mmCIF file of N, CA and C in Angstrom:
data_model
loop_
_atom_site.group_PDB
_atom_site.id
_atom_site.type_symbol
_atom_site.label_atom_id
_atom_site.label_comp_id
_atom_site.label_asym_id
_atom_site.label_seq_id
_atom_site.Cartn_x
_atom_site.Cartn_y
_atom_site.Cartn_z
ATOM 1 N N UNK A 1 -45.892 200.737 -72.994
ATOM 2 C CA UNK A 1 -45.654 202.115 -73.358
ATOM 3 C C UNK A 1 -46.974 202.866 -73.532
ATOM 4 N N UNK A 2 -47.926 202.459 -74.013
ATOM 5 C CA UNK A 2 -49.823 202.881 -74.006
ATOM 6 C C UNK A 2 -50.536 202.552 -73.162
ATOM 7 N N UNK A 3 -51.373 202.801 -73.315
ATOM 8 C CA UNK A 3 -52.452 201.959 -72.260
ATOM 9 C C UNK A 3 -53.105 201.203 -72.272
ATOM 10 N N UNK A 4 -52.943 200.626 -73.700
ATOM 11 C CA UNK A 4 -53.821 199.269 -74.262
ATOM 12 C C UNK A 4 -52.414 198.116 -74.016
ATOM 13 N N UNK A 5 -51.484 198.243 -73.945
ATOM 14 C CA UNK A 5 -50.472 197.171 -73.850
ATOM 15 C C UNK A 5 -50.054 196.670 -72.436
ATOM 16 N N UNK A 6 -50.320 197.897 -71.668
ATOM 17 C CA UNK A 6 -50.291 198.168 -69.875
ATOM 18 C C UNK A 6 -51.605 197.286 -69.863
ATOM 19 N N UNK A 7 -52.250 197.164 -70.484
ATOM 20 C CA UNK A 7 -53.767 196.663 -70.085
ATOM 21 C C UNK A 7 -53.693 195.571 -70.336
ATOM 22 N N UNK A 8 -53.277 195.287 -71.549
ATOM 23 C CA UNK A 8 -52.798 193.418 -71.684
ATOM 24 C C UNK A 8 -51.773 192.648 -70.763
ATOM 25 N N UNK A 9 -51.011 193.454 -70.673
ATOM 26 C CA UNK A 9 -49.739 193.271 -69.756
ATOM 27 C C UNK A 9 -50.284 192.748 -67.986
ATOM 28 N N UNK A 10 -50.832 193.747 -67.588
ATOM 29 C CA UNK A 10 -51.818 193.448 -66.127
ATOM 30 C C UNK A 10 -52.497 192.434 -66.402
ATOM 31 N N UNK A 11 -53.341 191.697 -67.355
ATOM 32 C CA UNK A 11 -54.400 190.628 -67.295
ATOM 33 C C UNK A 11 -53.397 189.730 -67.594
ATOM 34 N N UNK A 12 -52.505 189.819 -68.472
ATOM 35 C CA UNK A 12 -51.904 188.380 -68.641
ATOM 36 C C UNK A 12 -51.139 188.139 -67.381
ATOM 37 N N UNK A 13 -50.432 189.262 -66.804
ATOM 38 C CA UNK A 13 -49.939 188.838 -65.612
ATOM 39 C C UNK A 13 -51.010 188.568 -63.872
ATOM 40 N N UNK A 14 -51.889 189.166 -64.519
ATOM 41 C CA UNK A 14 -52.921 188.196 -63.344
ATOM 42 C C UNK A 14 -53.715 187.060 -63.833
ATOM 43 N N UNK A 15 -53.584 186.260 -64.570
ATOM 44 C CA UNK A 15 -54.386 185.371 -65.306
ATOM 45 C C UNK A 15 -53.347 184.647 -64.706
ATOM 46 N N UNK A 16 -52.152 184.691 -65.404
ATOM 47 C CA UNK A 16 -50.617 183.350 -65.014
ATOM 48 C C UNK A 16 -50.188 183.823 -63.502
ATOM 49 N N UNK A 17 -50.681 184.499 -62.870
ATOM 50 C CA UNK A 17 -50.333 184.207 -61.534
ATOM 51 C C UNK A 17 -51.558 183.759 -60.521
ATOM 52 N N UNK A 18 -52.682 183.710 -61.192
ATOM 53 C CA UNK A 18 -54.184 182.847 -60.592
ATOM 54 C C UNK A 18 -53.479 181.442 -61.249
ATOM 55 N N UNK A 19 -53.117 180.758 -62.358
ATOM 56 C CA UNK A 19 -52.940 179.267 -62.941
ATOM 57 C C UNK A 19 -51.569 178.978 -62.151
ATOM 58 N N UNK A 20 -50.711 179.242 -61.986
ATOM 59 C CA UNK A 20 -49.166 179.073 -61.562
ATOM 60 C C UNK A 20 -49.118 178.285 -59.842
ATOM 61 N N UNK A 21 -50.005 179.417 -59.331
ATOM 62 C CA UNK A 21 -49.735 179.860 -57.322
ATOM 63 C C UNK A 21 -49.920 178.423 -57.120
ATOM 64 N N UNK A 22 -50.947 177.477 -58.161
ATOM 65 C CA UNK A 22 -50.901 175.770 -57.444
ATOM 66 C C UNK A 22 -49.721 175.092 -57.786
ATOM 67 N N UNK A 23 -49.121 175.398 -59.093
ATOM 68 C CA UNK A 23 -48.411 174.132 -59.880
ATOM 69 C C UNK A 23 -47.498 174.855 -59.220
ATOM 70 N N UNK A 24 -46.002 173.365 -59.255
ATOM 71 C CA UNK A 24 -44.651 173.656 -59.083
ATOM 72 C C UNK A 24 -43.895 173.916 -60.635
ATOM 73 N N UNK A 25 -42.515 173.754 -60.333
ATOM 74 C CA UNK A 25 -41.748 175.048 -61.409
ATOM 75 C C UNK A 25 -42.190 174.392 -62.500
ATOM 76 N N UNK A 26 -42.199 173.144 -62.422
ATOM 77 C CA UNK A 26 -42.505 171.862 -64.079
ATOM 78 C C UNK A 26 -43.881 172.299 -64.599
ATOM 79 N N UNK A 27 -44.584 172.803 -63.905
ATOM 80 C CA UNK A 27 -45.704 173.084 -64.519
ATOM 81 C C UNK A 27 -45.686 174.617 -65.036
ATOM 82 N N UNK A 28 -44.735 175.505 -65.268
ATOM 83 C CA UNK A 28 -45.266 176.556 -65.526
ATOM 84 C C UNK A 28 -45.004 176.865 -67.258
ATOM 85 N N UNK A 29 -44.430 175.684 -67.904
ATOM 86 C CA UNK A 29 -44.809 175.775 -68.666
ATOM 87 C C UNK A 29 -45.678 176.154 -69.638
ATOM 88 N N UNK A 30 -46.309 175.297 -68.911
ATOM 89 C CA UNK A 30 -47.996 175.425 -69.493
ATOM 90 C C UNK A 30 -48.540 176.853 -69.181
ATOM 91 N N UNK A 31 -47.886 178.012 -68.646
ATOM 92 C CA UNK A 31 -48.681 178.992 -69.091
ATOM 93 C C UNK A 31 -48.984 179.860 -69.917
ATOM 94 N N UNK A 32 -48.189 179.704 -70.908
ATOM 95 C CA UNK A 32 -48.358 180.424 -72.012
ATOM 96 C C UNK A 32 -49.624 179.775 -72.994
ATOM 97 N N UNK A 33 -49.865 178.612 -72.934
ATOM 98 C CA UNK A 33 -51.013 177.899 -73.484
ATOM 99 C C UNK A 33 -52.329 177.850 -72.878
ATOM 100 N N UNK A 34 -52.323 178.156 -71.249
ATOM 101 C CA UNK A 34 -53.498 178.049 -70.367
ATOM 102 C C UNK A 34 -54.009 179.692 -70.649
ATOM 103 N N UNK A 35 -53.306 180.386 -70.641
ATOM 104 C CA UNK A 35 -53.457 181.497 -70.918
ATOM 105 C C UNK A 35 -54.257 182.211 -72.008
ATOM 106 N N UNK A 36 -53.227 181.665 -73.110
ATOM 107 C CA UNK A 36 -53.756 181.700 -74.403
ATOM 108 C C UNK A 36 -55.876 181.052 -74.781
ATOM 109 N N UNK A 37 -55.453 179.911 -74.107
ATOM 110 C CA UNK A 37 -57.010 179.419 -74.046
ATOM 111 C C UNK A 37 -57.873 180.036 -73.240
ATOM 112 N N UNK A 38 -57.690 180.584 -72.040
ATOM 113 C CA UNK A 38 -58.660 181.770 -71.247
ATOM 114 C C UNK A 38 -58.936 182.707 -71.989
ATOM 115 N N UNK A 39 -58.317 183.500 -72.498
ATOM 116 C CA UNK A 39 -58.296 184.173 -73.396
ATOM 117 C C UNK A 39 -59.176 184.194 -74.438
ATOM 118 N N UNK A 40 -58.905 183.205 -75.407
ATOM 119 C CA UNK A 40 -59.809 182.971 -76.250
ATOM 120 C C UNK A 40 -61.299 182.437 -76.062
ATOM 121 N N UNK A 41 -61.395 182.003 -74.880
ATOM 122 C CA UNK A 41 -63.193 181.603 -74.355
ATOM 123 C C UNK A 41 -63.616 182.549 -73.784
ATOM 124 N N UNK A 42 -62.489 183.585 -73.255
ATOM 125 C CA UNK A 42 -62.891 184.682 -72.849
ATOM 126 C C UNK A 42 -64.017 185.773 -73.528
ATOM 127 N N UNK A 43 -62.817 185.872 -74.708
ATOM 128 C CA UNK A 43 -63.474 186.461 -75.923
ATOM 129 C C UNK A 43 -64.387 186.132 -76.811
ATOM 130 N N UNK A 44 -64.287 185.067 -77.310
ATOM 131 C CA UNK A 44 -65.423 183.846 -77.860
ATOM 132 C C UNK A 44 -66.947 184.301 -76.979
ATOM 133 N N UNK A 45 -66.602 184.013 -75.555
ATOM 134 C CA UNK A 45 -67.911 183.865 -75.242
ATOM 135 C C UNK A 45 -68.505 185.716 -75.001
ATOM 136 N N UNK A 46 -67.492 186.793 -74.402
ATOM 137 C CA UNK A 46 -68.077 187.990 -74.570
ATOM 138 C C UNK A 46 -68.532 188.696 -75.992
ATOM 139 N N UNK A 47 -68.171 188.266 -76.665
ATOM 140 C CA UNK A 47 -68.459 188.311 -78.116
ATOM 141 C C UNK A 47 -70.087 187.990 -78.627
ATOM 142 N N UNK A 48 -70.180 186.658 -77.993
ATOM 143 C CA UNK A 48 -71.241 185.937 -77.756
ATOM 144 C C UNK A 48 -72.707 187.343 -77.357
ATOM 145 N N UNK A 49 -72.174 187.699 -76.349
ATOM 146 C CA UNK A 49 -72.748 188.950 -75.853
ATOM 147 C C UNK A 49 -73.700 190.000 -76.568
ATOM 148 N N UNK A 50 -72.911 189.845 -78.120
ATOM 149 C CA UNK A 50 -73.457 190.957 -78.580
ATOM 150 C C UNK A 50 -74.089 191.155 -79.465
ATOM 151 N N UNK A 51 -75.320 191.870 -80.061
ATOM 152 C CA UNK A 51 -76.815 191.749 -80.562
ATOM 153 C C UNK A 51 -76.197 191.011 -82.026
ATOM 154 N N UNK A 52 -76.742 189.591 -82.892
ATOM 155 C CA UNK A 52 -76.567 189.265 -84.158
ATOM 156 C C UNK A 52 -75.384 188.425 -84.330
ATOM 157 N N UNK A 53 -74.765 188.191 -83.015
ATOM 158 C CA UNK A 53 -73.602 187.311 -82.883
ATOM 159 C C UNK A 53 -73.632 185.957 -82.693
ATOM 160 N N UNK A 54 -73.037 185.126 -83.144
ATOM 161 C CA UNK A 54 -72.758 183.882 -82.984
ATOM 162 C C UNK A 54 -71.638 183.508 -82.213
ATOM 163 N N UNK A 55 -72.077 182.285 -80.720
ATOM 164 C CA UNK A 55 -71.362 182.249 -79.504
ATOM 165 C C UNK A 55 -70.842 180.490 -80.362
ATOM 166 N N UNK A 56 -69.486 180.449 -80.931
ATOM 167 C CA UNK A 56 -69.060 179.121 -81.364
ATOM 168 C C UNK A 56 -69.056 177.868 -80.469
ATOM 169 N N UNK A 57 -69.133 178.671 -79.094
ATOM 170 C CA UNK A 57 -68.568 177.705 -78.204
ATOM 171 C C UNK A 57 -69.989 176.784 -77.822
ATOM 172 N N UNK A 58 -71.248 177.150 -78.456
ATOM 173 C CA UNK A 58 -72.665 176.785 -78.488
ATOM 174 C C UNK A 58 -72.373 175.633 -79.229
ATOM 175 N N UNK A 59 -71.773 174.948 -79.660
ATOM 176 C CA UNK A 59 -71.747 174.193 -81.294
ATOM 177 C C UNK A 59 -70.431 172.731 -80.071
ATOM 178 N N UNK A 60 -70.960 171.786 -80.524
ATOM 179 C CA UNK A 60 -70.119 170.632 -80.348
ATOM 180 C C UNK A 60 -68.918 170.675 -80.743
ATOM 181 N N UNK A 61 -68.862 170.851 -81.717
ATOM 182 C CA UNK A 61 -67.265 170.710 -82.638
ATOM 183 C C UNK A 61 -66.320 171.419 -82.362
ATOM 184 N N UNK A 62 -66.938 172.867 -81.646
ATOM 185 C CA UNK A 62 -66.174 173.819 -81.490
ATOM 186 C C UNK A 62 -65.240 172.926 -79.646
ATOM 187 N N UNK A 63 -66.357 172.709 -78.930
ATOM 188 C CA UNK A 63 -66.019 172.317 -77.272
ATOM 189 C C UNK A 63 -64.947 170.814 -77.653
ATOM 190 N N UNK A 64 -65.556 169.876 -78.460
ATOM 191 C CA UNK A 64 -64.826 168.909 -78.915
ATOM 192 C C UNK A 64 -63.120 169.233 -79.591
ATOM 193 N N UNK A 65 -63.094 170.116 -80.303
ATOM 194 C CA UNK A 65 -61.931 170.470 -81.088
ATOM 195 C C UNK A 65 -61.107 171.173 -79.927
ATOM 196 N N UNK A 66 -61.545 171.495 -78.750
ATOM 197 C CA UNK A 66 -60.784 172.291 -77.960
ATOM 198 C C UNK A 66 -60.652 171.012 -76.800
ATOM 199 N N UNK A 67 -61.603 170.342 -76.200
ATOM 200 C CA UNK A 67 -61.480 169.386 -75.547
ATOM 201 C C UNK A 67 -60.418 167.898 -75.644
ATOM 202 N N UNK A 68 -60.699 167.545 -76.679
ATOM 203 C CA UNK A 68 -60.237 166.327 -77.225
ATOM 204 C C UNK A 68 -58.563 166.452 -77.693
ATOM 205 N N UNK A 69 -57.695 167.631 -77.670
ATOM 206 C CA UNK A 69 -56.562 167.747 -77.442
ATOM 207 C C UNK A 69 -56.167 167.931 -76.383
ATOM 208 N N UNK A 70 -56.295 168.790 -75.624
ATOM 209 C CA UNK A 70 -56.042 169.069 -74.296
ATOM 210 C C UNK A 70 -56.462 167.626 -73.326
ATOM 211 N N UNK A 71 -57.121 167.127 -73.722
ATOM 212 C CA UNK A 71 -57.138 165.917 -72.646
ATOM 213 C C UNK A 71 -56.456 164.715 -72.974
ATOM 214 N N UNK A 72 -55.716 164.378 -74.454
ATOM 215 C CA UNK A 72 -54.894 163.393 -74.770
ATOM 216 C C UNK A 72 -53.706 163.828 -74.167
ATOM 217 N N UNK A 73 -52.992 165.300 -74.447
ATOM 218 C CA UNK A 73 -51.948 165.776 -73.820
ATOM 219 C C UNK A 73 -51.766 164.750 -72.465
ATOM 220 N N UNK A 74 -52.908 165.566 -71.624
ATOM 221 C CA UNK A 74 -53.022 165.673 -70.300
ATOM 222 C C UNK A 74 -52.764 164.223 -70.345
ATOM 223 N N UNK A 75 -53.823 163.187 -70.604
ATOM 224 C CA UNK A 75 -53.351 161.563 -70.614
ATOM 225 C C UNK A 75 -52.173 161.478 -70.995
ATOM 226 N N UNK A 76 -51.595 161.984 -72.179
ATOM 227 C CA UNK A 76 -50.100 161.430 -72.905
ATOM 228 C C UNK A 76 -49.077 161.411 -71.340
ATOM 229 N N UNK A 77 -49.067 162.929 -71.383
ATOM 230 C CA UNK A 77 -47.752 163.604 -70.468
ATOM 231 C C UNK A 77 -48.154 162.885 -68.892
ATOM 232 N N UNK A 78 -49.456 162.746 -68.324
ATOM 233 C CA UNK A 78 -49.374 161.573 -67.501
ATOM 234 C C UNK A 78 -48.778 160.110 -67.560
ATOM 235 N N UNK A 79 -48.847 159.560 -68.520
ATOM 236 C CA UNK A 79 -48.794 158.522 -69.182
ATOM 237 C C UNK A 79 -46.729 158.027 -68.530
ATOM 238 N N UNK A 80 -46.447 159.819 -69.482
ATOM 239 C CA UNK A 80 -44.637 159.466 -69.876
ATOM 240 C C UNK A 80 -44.067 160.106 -68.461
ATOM 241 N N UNK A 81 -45.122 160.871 -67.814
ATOM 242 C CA UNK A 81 -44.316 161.343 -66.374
ATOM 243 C C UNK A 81 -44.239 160.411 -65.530
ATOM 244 N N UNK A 82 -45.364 159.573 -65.316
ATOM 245 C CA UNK A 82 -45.341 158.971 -64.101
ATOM 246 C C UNK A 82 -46.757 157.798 -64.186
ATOM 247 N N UNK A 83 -45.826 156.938 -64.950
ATOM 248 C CA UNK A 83 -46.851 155.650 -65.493
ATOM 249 C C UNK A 83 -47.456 154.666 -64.468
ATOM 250 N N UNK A 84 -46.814 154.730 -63.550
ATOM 251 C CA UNK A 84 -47.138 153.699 -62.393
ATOM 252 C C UNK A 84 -48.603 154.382 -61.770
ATOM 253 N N UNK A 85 -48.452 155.796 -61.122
ATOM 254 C CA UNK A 85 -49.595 156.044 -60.964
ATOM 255 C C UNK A 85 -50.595 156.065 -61.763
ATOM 256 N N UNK A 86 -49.876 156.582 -63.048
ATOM 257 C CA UNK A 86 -51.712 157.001 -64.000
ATOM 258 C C UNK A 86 -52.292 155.431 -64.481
ATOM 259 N N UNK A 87 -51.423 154.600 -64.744
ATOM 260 C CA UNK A 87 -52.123 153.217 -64.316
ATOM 261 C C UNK A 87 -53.040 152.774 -62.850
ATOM 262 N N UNK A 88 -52.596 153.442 -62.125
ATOM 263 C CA UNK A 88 -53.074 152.716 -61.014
ATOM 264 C C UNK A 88 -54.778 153.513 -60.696
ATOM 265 N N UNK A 89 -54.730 154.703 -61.836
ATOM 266 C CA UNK A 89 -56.329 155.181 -61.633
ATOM 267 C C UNK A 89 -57.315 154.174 -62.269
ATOM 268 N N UNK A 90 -56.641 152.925 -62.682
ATOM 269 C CA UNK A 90 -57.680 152.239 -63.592
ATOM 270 C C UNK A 90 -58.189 150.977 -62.660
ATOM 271 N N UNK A 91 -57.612 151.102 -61.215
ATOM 272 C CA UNK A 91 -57.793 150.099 -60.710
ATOM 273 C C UNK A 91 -57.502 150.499 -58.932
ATOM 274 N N UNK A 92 -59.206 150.394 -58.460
ATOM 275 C CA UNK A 92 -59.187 151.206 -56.965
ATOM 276 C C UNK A 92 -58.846 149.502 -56.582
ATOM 277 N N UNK A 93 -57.513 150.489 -55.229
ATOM 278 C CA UNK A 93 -57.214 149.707 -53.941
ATOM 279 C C UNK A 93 -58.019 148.759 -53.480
ATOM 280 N N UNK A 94 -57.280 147.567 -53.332
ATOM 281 C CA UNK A 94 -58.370 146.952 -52.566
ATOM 282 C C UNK A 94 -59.282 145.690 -53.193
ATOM 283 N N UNK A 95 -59.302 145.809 -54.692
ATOM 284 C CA UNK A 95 -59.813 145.367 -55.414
ATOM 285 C C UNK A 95 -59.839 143.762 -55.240
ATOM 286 N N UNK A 96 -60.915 142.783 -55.259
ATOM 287 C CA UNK A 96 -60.436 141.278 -54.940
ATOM 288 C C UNK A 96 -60.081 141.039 -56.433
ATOM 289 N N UNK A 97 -59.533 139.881 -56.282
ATOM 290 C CA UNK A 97 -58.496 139.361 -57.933
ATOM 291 C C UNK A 97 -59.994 139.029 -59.123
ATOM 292 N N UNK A 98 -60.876 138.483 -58.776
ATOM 293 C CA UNK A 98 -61.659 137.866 -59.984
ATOM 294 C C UNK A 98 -62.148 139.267 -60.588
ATOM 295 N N UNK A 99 -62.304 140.374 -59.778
ATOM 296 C CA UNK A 99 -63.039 141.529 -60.311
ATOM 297 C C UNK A 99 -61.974 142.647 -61.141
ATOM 298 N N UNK A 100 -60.827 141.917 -60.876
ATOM 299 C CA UNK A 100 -60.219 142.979 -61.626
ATOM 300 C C UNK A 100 -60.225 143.377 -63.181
ATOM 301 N N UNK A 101 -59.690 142.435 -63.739
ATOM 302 C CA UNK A 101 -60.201 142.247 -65.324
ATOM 303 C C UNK A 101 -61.074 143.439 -65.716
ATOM 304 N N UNK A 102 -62.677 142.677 -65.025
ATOM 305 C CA UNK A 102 -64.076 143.903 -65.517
ATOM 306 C C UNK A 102 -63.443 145.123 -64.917
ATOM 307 N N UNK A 103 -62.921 145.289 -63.961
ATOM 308 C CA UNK A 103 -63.002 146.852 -63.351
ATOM 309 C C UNK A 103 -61.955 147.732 -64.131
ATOM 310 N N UNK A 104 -60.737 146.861 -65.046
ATOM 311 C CA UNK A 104 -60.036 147.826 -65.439
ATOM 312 C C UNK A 104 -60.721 148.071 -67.216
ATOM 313 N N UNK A 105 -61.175 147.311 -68.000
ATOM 314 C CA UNK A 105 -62.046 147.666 -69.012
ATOM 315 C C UNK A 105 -63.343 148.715 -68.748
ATOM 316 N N UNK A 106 -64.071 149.009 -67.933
ATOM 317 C CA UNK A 106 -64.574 149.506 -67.156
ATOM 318 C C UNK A 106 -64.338 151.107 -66.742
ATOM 319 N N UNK A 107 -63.255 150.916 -66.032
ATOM 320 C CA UNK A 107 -62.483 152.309 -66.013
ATOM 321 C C UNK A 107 -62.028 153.158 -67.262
ATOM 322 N N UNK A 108 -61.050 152.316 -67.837
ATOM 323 C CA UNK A 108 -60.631 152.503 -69.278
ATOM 324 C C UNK A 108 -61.528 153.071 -70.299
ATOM 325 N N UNK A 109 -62.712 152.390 -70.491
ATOM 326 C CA UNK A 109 -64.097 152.732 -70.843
ATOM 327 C C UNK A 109 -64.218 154.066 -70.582
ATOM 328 N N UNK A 110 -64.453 154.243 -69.126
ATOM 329 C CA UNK A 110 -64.850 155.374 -68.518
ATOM 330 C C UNK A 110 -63.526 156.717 -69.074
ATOM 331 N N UNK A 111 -62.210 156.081 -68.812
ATOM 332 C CA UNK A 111 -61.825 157.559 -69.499
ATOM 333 C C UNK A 111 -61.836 157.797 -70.519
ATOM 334 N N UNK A 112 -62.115 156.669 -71.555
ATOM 335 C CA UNK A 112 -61.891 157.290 -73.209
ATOM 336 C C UNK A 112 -63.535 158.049 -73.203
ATOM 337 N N UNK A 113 -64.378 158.217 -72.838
ATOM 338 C CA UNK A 113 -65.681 158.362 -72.735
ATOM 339 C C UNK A 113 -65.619 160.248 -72.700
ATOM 340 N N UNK A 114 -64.892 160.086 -71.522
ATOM 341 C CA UNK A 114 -64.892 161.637 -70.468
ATOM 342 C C UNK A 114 -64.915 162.637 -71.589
ATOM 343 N N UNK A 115 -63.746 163.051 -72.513
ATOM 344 C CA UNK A 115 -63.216 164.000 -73.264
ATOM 345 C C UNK A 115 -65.168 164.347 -73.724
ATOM 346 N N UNK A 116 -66.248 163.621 -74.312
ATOM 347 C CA UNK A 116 -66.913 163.246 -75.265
ATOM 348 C C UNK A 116 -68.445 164.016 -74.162
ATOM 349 N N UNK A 117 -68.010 163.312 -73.270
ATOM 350 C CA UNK A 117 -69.299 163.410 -72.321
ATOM 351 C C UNK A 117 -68.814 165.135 -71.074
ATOM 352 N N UNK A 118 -68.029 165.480 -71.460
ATOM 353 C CA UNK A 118 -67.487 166.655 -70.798
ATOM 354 C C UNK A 118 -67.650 167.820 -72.216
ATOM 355 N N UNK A 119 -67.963 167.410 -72.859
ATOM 356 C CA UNK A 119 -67.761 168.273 -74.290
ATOM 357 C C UNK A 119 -69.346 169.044 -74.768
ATOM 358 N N UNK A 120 -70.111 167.170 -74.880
ATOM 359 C CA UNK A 120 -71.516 167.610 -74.474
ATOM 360 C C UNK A 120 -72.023 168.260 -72.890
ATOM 361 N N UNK A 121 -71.416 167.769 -71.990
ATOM 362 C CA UNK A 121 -72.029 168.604 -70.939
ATOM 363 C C UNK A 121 -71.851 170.304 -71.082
ATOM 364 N N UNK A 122 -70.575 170.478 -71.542
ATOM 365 C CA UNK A 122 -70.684 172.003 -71.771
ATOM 366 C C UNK A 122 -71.498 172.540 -72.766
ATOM 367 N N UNK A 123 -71.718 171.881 -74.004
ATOM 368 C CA UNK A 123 -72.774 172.509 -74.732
ATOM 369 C C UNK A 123 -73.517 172.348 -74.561
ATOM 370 N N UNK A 124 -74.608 171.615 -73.655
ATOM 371 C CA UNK A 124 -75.944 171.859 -72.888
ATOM 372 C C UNK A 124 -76.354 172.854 -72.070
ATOM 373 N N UNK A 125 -74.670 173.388 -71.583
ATOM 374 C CA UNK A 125 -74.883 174.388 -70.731
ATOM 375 C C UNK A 125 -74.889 175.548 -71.025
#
């Protein structure tokens, strides 16, 4: 009805139709939450912008506290959708039998790691 609500209205509806155009219908869930989080780093970081301000997203705890949920989800709901595959990322094709053991501790390793080492890479950056 204004022009500040027309204005929210247009970005949220081009924000969820840039996240959507890949996923099928099961995924569109998630746009009210993908959204919501653009949004807020959006702002967070233009904020950042301005003379005497503090950019949170500079700070570990802040990238961690936002990271470290969103990627258990992502593991969980892999986990309960479709267990056969998300197991099978712990262990490339092909593999001979004595090496398997190390390669799936290894992997495993490697994803509990990611959330941690994706958290610091952004606050370096």
């Amino acid at each position: 009805s204004n022009r500040l609500s027309t204005l929210q209205l247009w970005v949220i509806n081009l924000i969820t139709k840039q996240l959507m155009t890949p996923l099928n219908k099961t995924g569109h869930k998630w746009a009210l939450l993908l959204t919501s989080l653009i949004l807020l780093l959006l702002s967070i970081n233009l904020m950042g912008l301005l003379p005497y301000t503090f950019t949170p997203t500079t700070q570990l705890s802040m990238n961690m506290a936002l990271a470290f949920p969103l990627w258990l989800a992502t593991l969980l709901i892999g986990l309960r959708n479709q267990p056969s595959a998300s197991l099978a990322h712990l262990l490339p094709e092909g593999t001979p039998t004595p090496l398997i053991p190390i390669l799936i501790m290894i992997e495993t390793t490697s994803l509990l790691i990611r959330p941690l080492a994706l958290g610091v890479r952004l606050t370096a950056n």
